[in-house]
XYZ file of C-alpha atoms in Angstrom:
569
model
C 5.686 20.794 -0.838
C 3.099 23.571 -0.667
C 1.428 24.675 -3.840
C 3.363 27.500 -5.432
C 6.535 26.722 -3.512
C 9.610 26.375 -5.687
C 11.855 23.469 -4.852
C 15.519 24.379 -5.147
C 17.882 21.645 -6.238
C 21.196 21.263 -8.005
C 20.761 20.694 -11.740
C 21.562 17.199 -12.876
C 24.665 16.728 -15.074
C 22.399 15.996 -18.022
C 20.528 19.316 -17.684
C 23.154 21.644 -16.166
C 24.030 24.204 -18.911
C 27.569 24.661 -17.594
C 28.141 20.911 -17.606
C 26.722 20.587 -21.120
C 28.990 23.410 -22.315
C 32.053 21.796 -20.725
C 31.243 18.443 -22.313
C 30.696 20.066 -25.702
C 33.950 22.030 -25.460
C 35.860 18.896 -24.441
C 34.453 16.928 -27.362
C 35.291 19.757 -29.790
C 38.837 19.900 -28.454
C 39.277 16.134 -28.775
C 37.851 16.205 -32.291
C 40.303 18.956 -33.289
C 43.241 17.010 -31.885
C 42.063 13.859 -33.662
C 41.872 15.730 -36.985
C 45.375 17.143 -36.496
C 46.765 13.727 -35.536
C 45.219 12.022 -38.552
C 46.392 14.869 -40.814
C 49.945 14.478 -39.575
C 49.798 10.721 -40.080
C 48.489 11.142 -43.633
C 51.202 13.685 -44.420
C 53.817 11.355 -42.930
C 52.674 8.507 -45.176
C 52.917 10.729 -48.265
C 56.362 11.949 -47.246
C 57.414 8.366 -46.470
C 56.549 7.329 -50.007
C 58.640 10.223 -51.388
C 61.676 9.988 -49.110
C 61.613 6.211 -48.866
C 61.869 5.906 -52.659
C 65.089 7.923 -52.596
C 66.720 6.838 -49.358
C 66.164 3.082 -49.442
C 67.960 2.454 -52.819
C 70.955 4.429 -51.557
C 71.032 2.389 -48.378
C 70.920 -0.884 -50.373
C 73.767 0.202 -52.728
C 75.911 1.365 -49.798
C 75.309 -1.966 -48.079
C 76.049 -4.199 -51.080
C 78.608 -2.219 -53.154
C 80.120 0.082 -50.600
C 80.313 3.744 -51.159
C 78.659 6.828 -49.796
C 75.379 6.387 -47.903
C 72.245 8.503 -48.201
C 72.061 12.077 -47.119
C 71.651 12.435 -43.325
C 68.780 14.871 -43.574
C 66.836 12.454 -45.773
C 67.446 9.660 -43.265
C 66.201 11.839 -40.430
C 63.161 12.791 -42.455
C 62.449 9.120 -43.143
C 62.741 8.220 -39.464
C 60.445 11.110 -38.556
C 57.928 9.888 -41.109
C 58.062 6.400 -39.613
C 57.537 7.825 -36.111
C 54.563 9.861 -37.292
C 53.066 6.821 -38.996
C 53.422 4.800 -35.767
C 51.845 7.660 -33.815
C 48.951 7.826 -36.262
C 48.461 4.062 -36.095
C 48.358 4.115 -32.299
C 45.947 7.038 -32.322
C 43.732 5.145 -34.760
C 43.669 2.173 -32.358
C 42.820 4.490 -29.466
C 39.976 6.037 -31.439
C 38.635 2.606 -32.378
C 38.720 1.467 -28.758
C 37.068 4.700 -27.585
C 34.270 4.284 -30.127
C 33.711 0.702 -28.957
C 33.621 1.831 -25.322
C 31.134 4.573 -26.145
C 28.892 2.113 -27.955
C 29.068 -0.279 -25.003
C 28.268 2.545 -22.571
C 25.291 3.558 -24.704
C 24.055 -0.038 -24.659
C 24.376 -0.143 -20.860
C 22.591 3.198 -20.506
C 19.793 1.990 -22.768
C 19.527 -1.228 -20.762
C 19.364 0.683 -17.469
C 16.711 2.992 -18.893
C 14.486 0.059 -19.850
C 14.992 -2.369 -16.948
C 14.377 -2.379 -13.209
C 17.732 -2.402 -11.372
C 16.403 -4.457 -8.431
C 14.744 -7.363 -10.223
C 16.190 -7.178 -13.738
C 12.655 -7.061 -15.180
C 11.481 -4.455 -17.628
C 10.251 -1.215 -16.058
C 7.292 1.123 -16.482
C 9.011 2.993 -19.316
C 9.526 -0.124 -21.405
C 6.296 -2.012 -20.689
C 4.332 0.140 -23.144
C 6.524 -0.476 -26.223
C 6.979 -4.152 -25.293
C 3.218 -4.607 -24.976
C 2.640 -2.915 -28.323
C 5.215 -5.268 -29.893
C 3.398 -8.303 -28.491
C 0.077 -6.900 -29.689
C 1.466 -6.730 -33.224
C 2.876 -10.266 -32.985
C -0.391 -11.618 -31.576
C -2.422 -9.945 -34.313
C -0.253 -11.494 -37.028
C -0.767 -14.942 -35.469
C -4.483 -14.593 -34.820
C -3.875 -14.509 -31.058
C -4.800 -12.161 -28.216
C -2.752 -10.567 -25.441
C -3.481 -10.975 -21.726
C -2.209 -8.155 -19.514
C -1.788 -9.411 -15.925
C -1.339 -6.704 -13.298
C -0.554 -7.804 -9.751
C 0.982 -6.566 -6.539
C 1.989 -8.097 -3.231
C -0.761 -8.027 -0.619
C 0.198 -6.248 2.624
C 3.710 -5.582 1.328
C 3.993 -2.298 3.242
C 3.397 -4.062 6.554
C 6.014 -6.696 5.677
C 8.474 -3.998 4.644
C 7.901 -1.915 7.777
C 8.172 -4.923 10.081
C 11.253 -6.585 8.561
C 13.104 -3.672 6.944
C 13.727 -2.518 3.389
C 16.486 -5.056 2.756
C 14.100 -7.913 3.472
C 11.417 -6.157 1.433
C 13.740 -5.844 -1.563
C 14.706 -9.503 -1.222
C 11.019 -10.449 -1.202
C 10.363 -8.417 -4.356
C 13.346 -9.963 -6.110
C 12.384 -13.506 -5.116
C 8.754 -12.996 -6.139
C 9.824 -11.656 -9.539
C 12.111 -14.663 -10.027
C 9.338 -17.134 -9.187
C 6.931 -15.434 -11.555
C 9.448 -15.238 -14.407
C 10.055 -18.984 -14.220
C 6.363 -19.663 -14.812
C 5.896 -17.350 -17.788
C 6.043 -18.763 -21.326
C 9.004 -17.761 -23.539
C 8.862 -14.535 -25.560
C 6.570 -12.876 -23.034
C 7.118 -9.814 -20.879
C 7.490 -9.296 -17.119
C 7.886 -5.776 -15.750
C 8.083 -4.125 -12.366
C 6.039 -0.950 -12.609
C 7.149 0.425 -9.247
C 6.986 -0.464 -5.565
C 5.435 -3.918 -5.284
C 3.450 -3.683 -8.530
C 4.260 -5.975 -11.469
C 2.831 -6.650 -14.920
C 3.067 -9.716 -17.147
C 2.061 -9.596 -20.819
C 1.279 -12.932 -22.460
C -0.020 -14.008 -25.864
C -2.748 -16.655 -25.879
C -5.472 -18.235 -27.963
C -8.645 -16.168 -27.359
C -10.710 -19.314 -27.852
C -9.001 -20.862 -24.822
C -8.761 -18.247 -22.008
C -8.561 -21.081 -19.473
C -4.811 -21.224 -20.165
C -4.475 -17.785 -18.580
C -6.672 -18.844 -15.655
C -4.416 -21.828 -15.016
C -1.319 -19.642 -15.230
C -2.828 -17.123 -12.785
C -3.665 -19.921 -10.338
C -0.075 -21.185 -10.543
C 1.232 -17.682 -9.894
C -0.997 -17.360 -6.822
C 0.133 -20.717 -5.500
C 3.837 -20.164 -6.172
C 4.100 -16.671 -4.689
C 2.153 -17.752 -1.587
C 4.909 -20.219 -0.649
C 7.136 -18.865 2.190
C 10.306 -16.977 1.287
C 13.441 -17.483 3.368
C 15.714 -14.494 3.977
C 18.514 -14.443 6.561
C 16.606 -16.605 8.994
C 13.281 -14.865 8.358
C 10.296 -16.639 6.859
C 8.389 -14.087 4.790
C 4.915 -14.871 3.504
C 2.798 -12.877 1.111
C 0.116 -13.295 -1.516
C -0.757 -11.472 -4.709
C -3.952 -10.108 -6.214
C -4.150 -10.316 -10.010
C -6.227 -8.276 -12.435
C -6.367 -9.457 -16.056
C -7.319 -7.524 -19.189
C -7.601 -9.158 -22.612
C -6.820 -7.367 -25.879
C -9.835 -8.929 -27.594
C -12.123 -7.196 -25.068
C -10.262 -3.924 -24.551
C -10.491 -0.635 -26.427
C -9.084 2.781 -25.623
C -11.122 5.963 -25.885
C -10.571 6.248 -29.645
C -11.287 2.572 -30.263
C -7.684 1.394 -30.470
C -6.091 -1.451 -28.541
C -2.957 -0.252 -26.777
C -0.870 -0.870 -23.691
C -2.384 2.029 -21.749
C -5.932 0.728 -22.187
C -4.871 -2.765 -21.099
C -3.078 -1.391 -18.038
C -6.101 0.701 -17.065
C -8.529 -2.214 -17.274
C -6.155 -4.627 -15.523
C -5.768 -2.101 -12.704
C -9.549 -1.990 -12.247
C -9.700 -5.798 -12.204
C -6.877 -5.964 -9.645
C -8.716 -3.568 -7.348
C -11.763 -5.824 -7.652
C -9.632 -8.850 -6.729
C -8.409 -7.089 -3.596
C -11.947 -6.173 -2.635
C -12.988 -9.818 -2.988
C -10.480 -10.901 -0.347
C -7.092 -10.841 -2.115
C -4.999 -13.844 -3.171
C -7.229 -14.322 -6.224
C -7.500 -13.259 -9.856
C -10.278 -11.592 -11.845
C -10.746 -10.739 -15.509
C -11.823 -7.201 -16.280
C -15.542 -6.683 -16.789
C -17.120 -3.346 -17.792
C -19.207 -3.343 -14.597
C -15.989 -3.098 -12.596
C -15.313 0.327 -14.078
C -18.660 1.557 -12.755
C -17.803 0.094 -9.362
C -14.449 1.867 -9.331
C -16.094 5.108 -10.415
C -18.555 4.793 -7.529
C -15.666 4.067 -5.179
C -13.886 7.223 -6.362
C -17.049 9.249 -5.786
C -17.307 7.794 -2.283
C -13.722 8.766 -1.494
C -14.349 12.316 -2.666
C -17.622 12.438 -0.759
C -16.009 11.200 2.464
C -13.268 13.826 2.345
C -15.787 16.539 1.574
C -18.191 15.253 4.215
C -15.553 15.506 6.935
C -15.195 19.230 6.295
C -18.975 19.736 6.176
C -19.955 17.783 9.277
C -21.954 15.177 7.355
C -20.906 12.296 9.639
C -23.157 12.095 12.670
C -23.526 9.737 15.645
C -26.559 7.482 15.960
C -27.332 5.698 19.216
C -28.463 2.148 20.008
C -30.007 1.438 23.416
C -28.261 -0.825 25.921
C -30.589 -2.518 28.424
C -30.073 -4.394 31.683
C -31.800 -7.667 30.778
C -32.549 -8.498 34.412
C -34.351 -5.248 35.248
C -35.287 -4.030 31.772
C -33.851 -0.591 32.560
C -31.977 1.605 30.102
C -28.304 1.785 31.158
C -26.617 3.443 28.193
C -26.118 3.713 24.446
C -23.657 2.526 21.850
C -22.609 5.211 19.380
C -22.767 4.137 15.722
C -21.590 6.188 12.746
C -23.901 7.375 9.985
C -23.209 9.491 6.905
C -25.833 12.021 5.872
C -24.701 12.395 2.282
C -26.453 15.060 0.188
C -26.109 12.797 -2.860
C -26.620 9.330 -1.362
C -28.846 9.947 1.634
C -28.209 8.125 4.918
C -25.259 5.796 4.272
C -24.541 2.714 6.396
C -21.108 2.414 8.063
C -20.549 -0.935 6.319
C -20.106 1.087 3.119
C -17.997 4.067 4.154
C -15.961 2.849 7.152
C -13.707 0.442 5.147
C -13.056 3.156 2.561
C -12.302 5.740 5.254
C -9.766 3.307 6.720
C -8.102 2.750 3.347
C -7.779 6.447 2.493
C -6.514 7.382 5.964
C -9.587 9.360 7.035
C -10.830 7.075 9.812
C -8.972 8.785 12.678
C -10.347 12.239 11.868
C -13.831 10.823 11.336
C -13.760 8.884 14.599
C -12.594 11.875 16.616
C -15.345 14.056 15.145
C -17.981 11.457 16.015
C -16.670 10.804 19.527
C -16.483 14.541 20.266
C -20.101 14.993 19.170
C -21.213 11.902 21.107
C -19.614 13.218 24.292
C -21.390 16.549 23.846
C -24.700 14.753 23.313
C -24.193 12.424 26.286
C -23.391 15.375 28.537
C -27.114 16.186 28.540
C -28.127 12.664 29.570
C -28.687 11.397 33.096
C -25.288 10.727 34.754
C -26.211 7.065 35.201
C -26.165 6.475 31.431
C -22.946 5.385 29.724
C -21.782 5.826 26.135
C -19.884 3.114 24.217
C -17.812 3.846 21.102
C -16.071 1.540 18.639
C -12.559 2.260 17.442
C -10.754 1.062 14.349
C -7.741 -1.237 14.386
C -5.897 1.521 12.521
C -6.409 3.900 15.441
C -4.754 1.402 17.784
C -1.539 1.827 15.781
C -1.436 5.486 16.812
C 0.810 5.773 19.904
C -1.035 8.967 20.871
C -4.518 7.473 20.672
C -5.064 7.364 24.453
C -4.006 10.993 24.747
C -6.426 11.976 21.979
C -9.344 10.334 23.811
C -8.451 12.015 27.090
C -8.219 15.363 25.287
C -11.750 14.891 23.945
C -12.993 14.084 27.459
C -11.435 17.255 28.842
C -12.838 19.427 26.043
C -16.352 18.020 26.588
C -16.024 18.096 30.405
C -17.310 14.526 30.314
C -16.696 11.982 33.104
C -14.262 9.286 31.991
C -16.182 6.688 34.006
C -19.179 7.057 31.677
C -17.156 6.267 28.536
C -16.563 2.726 27.296
C -14.110 2.041 24.448
C -14.835 -1.104 22.410
C -11.896 -2.979 20.858
C -12.659 -5.802 18.433
C -11.101 -9.173 19.129
C -9.283 -9.204 15.774
C -7.253 -6.140 16.857
C -5.405 -8.213 19.453
C -3.408 -10.070 16.818
C -1.714 -7.009 15.351
C 0.319 -5.946 18.373
C -0.703 -7.106 21.831
C 1.986 -4.965 23.472
C 0.685 -1.765 21.910
C -2.921 -2.631 22.775
C -1.925 -3.341 26.379
C -0.199 0.029 26.685
C -3.174 1.929 25.264
C -5.693 0.018 27.367
C -3.672 0.656 30.514
C -3.392 4.377 29.744
C -7.145 4.722 29.335
C -8.011 2.586 32.366
C -5.684 4.664 34.526
C -8.002 7.588 33.807
C -11.200 5.654 34.515
C -12.245 4.805 30.944
C -13.804 1.332 30.655
C -12.540 -1.055 27.954
C -14.638 -3.828 26.436
C -13.668 -6.659 24.088
C -16.078 -6.478 21.155
C -17.240 -9.272 18.804
C -15.894 -11.903 21.189
C -15.954 -15.392 19.710
C -15.280 -14.349 16.107
C -11.503 -13.994 16.428
C -8.659 -16.148 17.696
C -7.618 -14.485 20.911
C -6.184 -16.810 23.523
C -7.206 -17.014 27.159
C -3.714 -15.826 28.049
C -4.298 -12.621 26.058
C -7.707 -12.155 27.643
C -6.222 -12.508 31.109
C -3.205 -10.293 30.434
C -5.260 -7.378 29.080
C -7.321 -5.485 31.691
C -10.718 -5.564 29.975
C -13.817 -4.475 31.881
C -16.430 -6.249 29.762
C -16.939 -8.885 27.052
C -19.400 -8.361 24.195
C -20.745 -11.529 22.540
C -20.990 -11.151 18.768
C -24.511 -10.813 17.339
C -23.979 -13.788 14.993
C -24.108 -16.110 18.021
C -26.794 -14.308 20.017
C -29.321 -14.032 17.192
C -29.031 -17.786 16.506
C -29.243 -19.261 19.999
C -32.788 -20.576 19.439
C -32.068 -22.023 16.007
C -28.541 -23.345 16.474
C -27.353 -25.637 19.232
C -23.747 -24.675 18.476
C -24.528 -20.972 18.863
C -26.308 -21.627 22.145
C -23.347 -23.650 23.424
C -20.913 -20.890 22.456
C -22.972 -18.239 24.265
C -23.132 -20.415 27.390
C -19.369 -21.020 27.257
C -18.571 -17.319 26.907
C -20.962 -16.581 29.764
C -19.209 -19.101 32.013
C -15.834 -17.664 31.005
C -16.957 -14.130 31.858
C -18.355 -15.200 35.214
C -15.155 -17.066 36.015
C -13.014 -14.023 35.203
C -15.463 -11.626 36.879
C -16.130 -9.857 33.569
C -19.679 -8.585 32.892
C -21.125 -9.472 29.497
C -23.073 -7.609 26.840
C -25.123 -9.591 24.323
C -25.502 -7.973 20.889
C -28.134 -8.816 18.307
C -31.254 -9.319 20.470
C -33.966 -9.141 17.834
C -36.822 -11.264 19.189
C -38.574 -11.976 22.511
C -37.538 -15.638 22.169
C -33.842 -14.735 22.095
C -34.343 -12.429 25.081
C -36.095 -15.162 27.064
C -33.343 -17.666 26.306
C -30.626 -15.227 27.361
C -32.345 -14.565 30.673
C -32.098 -18.272 31.475
C -28.353 -18.279 30.818
C -27.160 -15.471 33.070
C -27.060 -11.757 33.764
C -26.399 -9.604 30.733
C -26.503 -6.125 29.385
C -28.125 -6.400 25.969
C -28.800 -4.463 22.804
C -30.541 -5.125 19.502
C -33.461 -4.227 17.279
C -35.917 -5.653 19.816
C -35.363 -2.413 21.747
C -35.397 -0.187 18.685
C -33.105 0.722 15.830
C -30.276 3.257 16.199
C -31.572 6.839 16.214
C -30.069 10.315 16.078
C -29.349 12.627 19.000
C -32.636 14.538 18.680
C -34.703 11.360 18.949
C -32.632 10.185 21.920
C -33.188 13.513 23.691
C -36.957 13.251 23.183
C -36.988 9.685 24.521
C -34.890 10.575 27.568
C -37.050 13.612 28.295
C -40.104 11.348 28.416
C -38.284 9.062 30.862
C -37.044 11.957 32.977
C -33.439 11.096 32.112
C -32.495 14.334 30.372
C -30.411 16.873 32.271
C -31.606 20.424 31.618
C -28.417 21.993 32.899
C -24.968 20.546 32.463
C -23.755 19.714 35.954
C -21.460 16.832 35.141
C -17.913 17.193 36.256
C -14.822 15.671 34.796
C -13.610 12.755 36.911
C -10.204 12.005 35.454
C -8.295 10.361 38.250
C -5.739 12.819 39.661
C -3.390 10.028 40.641
C -3.660 8.139 37.367
C -0.747 8.853 35.066
C -1.290 9.404 31.373
C 1.093 6.837 29.991
C 3.588 7.736 27.315
C 3.068 6.305 23.831
C 3.802 2.633 23.364
C 6.696 3.556 21.068
C 8.388 6.748 20.048
C 6.695 8.519 17.209
C 5.572 11.810 15.785
C 2.392 13.361 17.014
C 0.383 13.139 13.816
């Protein structure tokens, strides 16, 4: 909803003035009727005492001695009194039952307000008071309180893949497993989504008991869940805050301070690889603060053009000639200086900024490369997240058209690990790009688990051997064997090979004995900006003074539709 826009909605029954007035009027009317009914019953009892004392003796004498019975009007009055008394008694029973029902309804409403309807655990509203209660109990016993915050790793992917019903079943089953491991008189709450909290008292002199419990939770939740023929697997990341090491801003120990610190520790656990637990340490808060500053800086930097392409030379190892460049991202931050992609790329992926960043960088790289000699190619890496976009191929082709850049000079690099997410989607995107003349290379080959069947089924144009193998071929026999094997595989499949990580003349010499490669690495220079590249190319006579390149998108190559239906986002 845009800022300033007023959302129109029907008022809830609890807040609708008309509804409140109707309820109040109904209750007033019922109360008035109840008062009248009880008044009539009381009057009937009084009249019964008066008329009964006169009528009953006359009835007894007429029955035993014969003679004239009681006056008819008195008898009718007595019967009316009896009827009113019965009415009053029934109304009293109805009122008693109604009061009991109201009390039961209030109990149910209170229970629903304090518990999670899916799992039966406490909820976010009740975790605060429950934690404060345990803090008081622990203090009276000389104990401490451990606040364990955890969520299910990759739950969104599981939920999207298997449906919300399966996701709810997974949440319910995970909560049940956790609850069975918790000691009595402790608290388990679902805070929302896939996030849970457990509050446990313990001896502060023996925190290992909490470590053992956390390890058992990790092990138990990691066991597969069965749901309607599906085997669902997940893990949890746990952050732990202890009351004996936690203070709020005013020095108090409360539930909010524990939750805050446990949340920081849980984020740290996720950063360390997930499926683990960490206790809160003050340094983690500084780390999270720095992370928040990075997120803000990345978003601001995208609007200010602070992300720029740097270029690493690619050399034909047989001839020693320059054949192209690989584009690498750099962040020129006013506050942090030149930031490495290892720092900001993972964060950009997590906050959903990687697609915009990548498109900005590729667009600039295509403009830069348009001034290079037409024989030089440009290679760009893409994120696994971008491969999930069904319109990714169309976005790349749009950038090529806008830059008037030949598709045959562009090479898209896909990391091997991307193949495991959705081979069908990758195949569709690769085919769409290849139909237009864009080359596709398989990056970091040897570090993932792609099968030969996948390699053969996907129309790659090149294999790139990961730098971890190339840089070690002189020192490690295993690395040398792996490089030779990949080289033989590429030759057998007629796929040219690029070797990354050439950092010494010895590595270069060894590679030349193994086969024909295109290579890159610090031996040929570190990545540099566009200005430095232009100066270098001008010295080599490889800089085009006037842009004469023409777009060479294949006229007969269809731009494939997205791999699945979706919204152009």
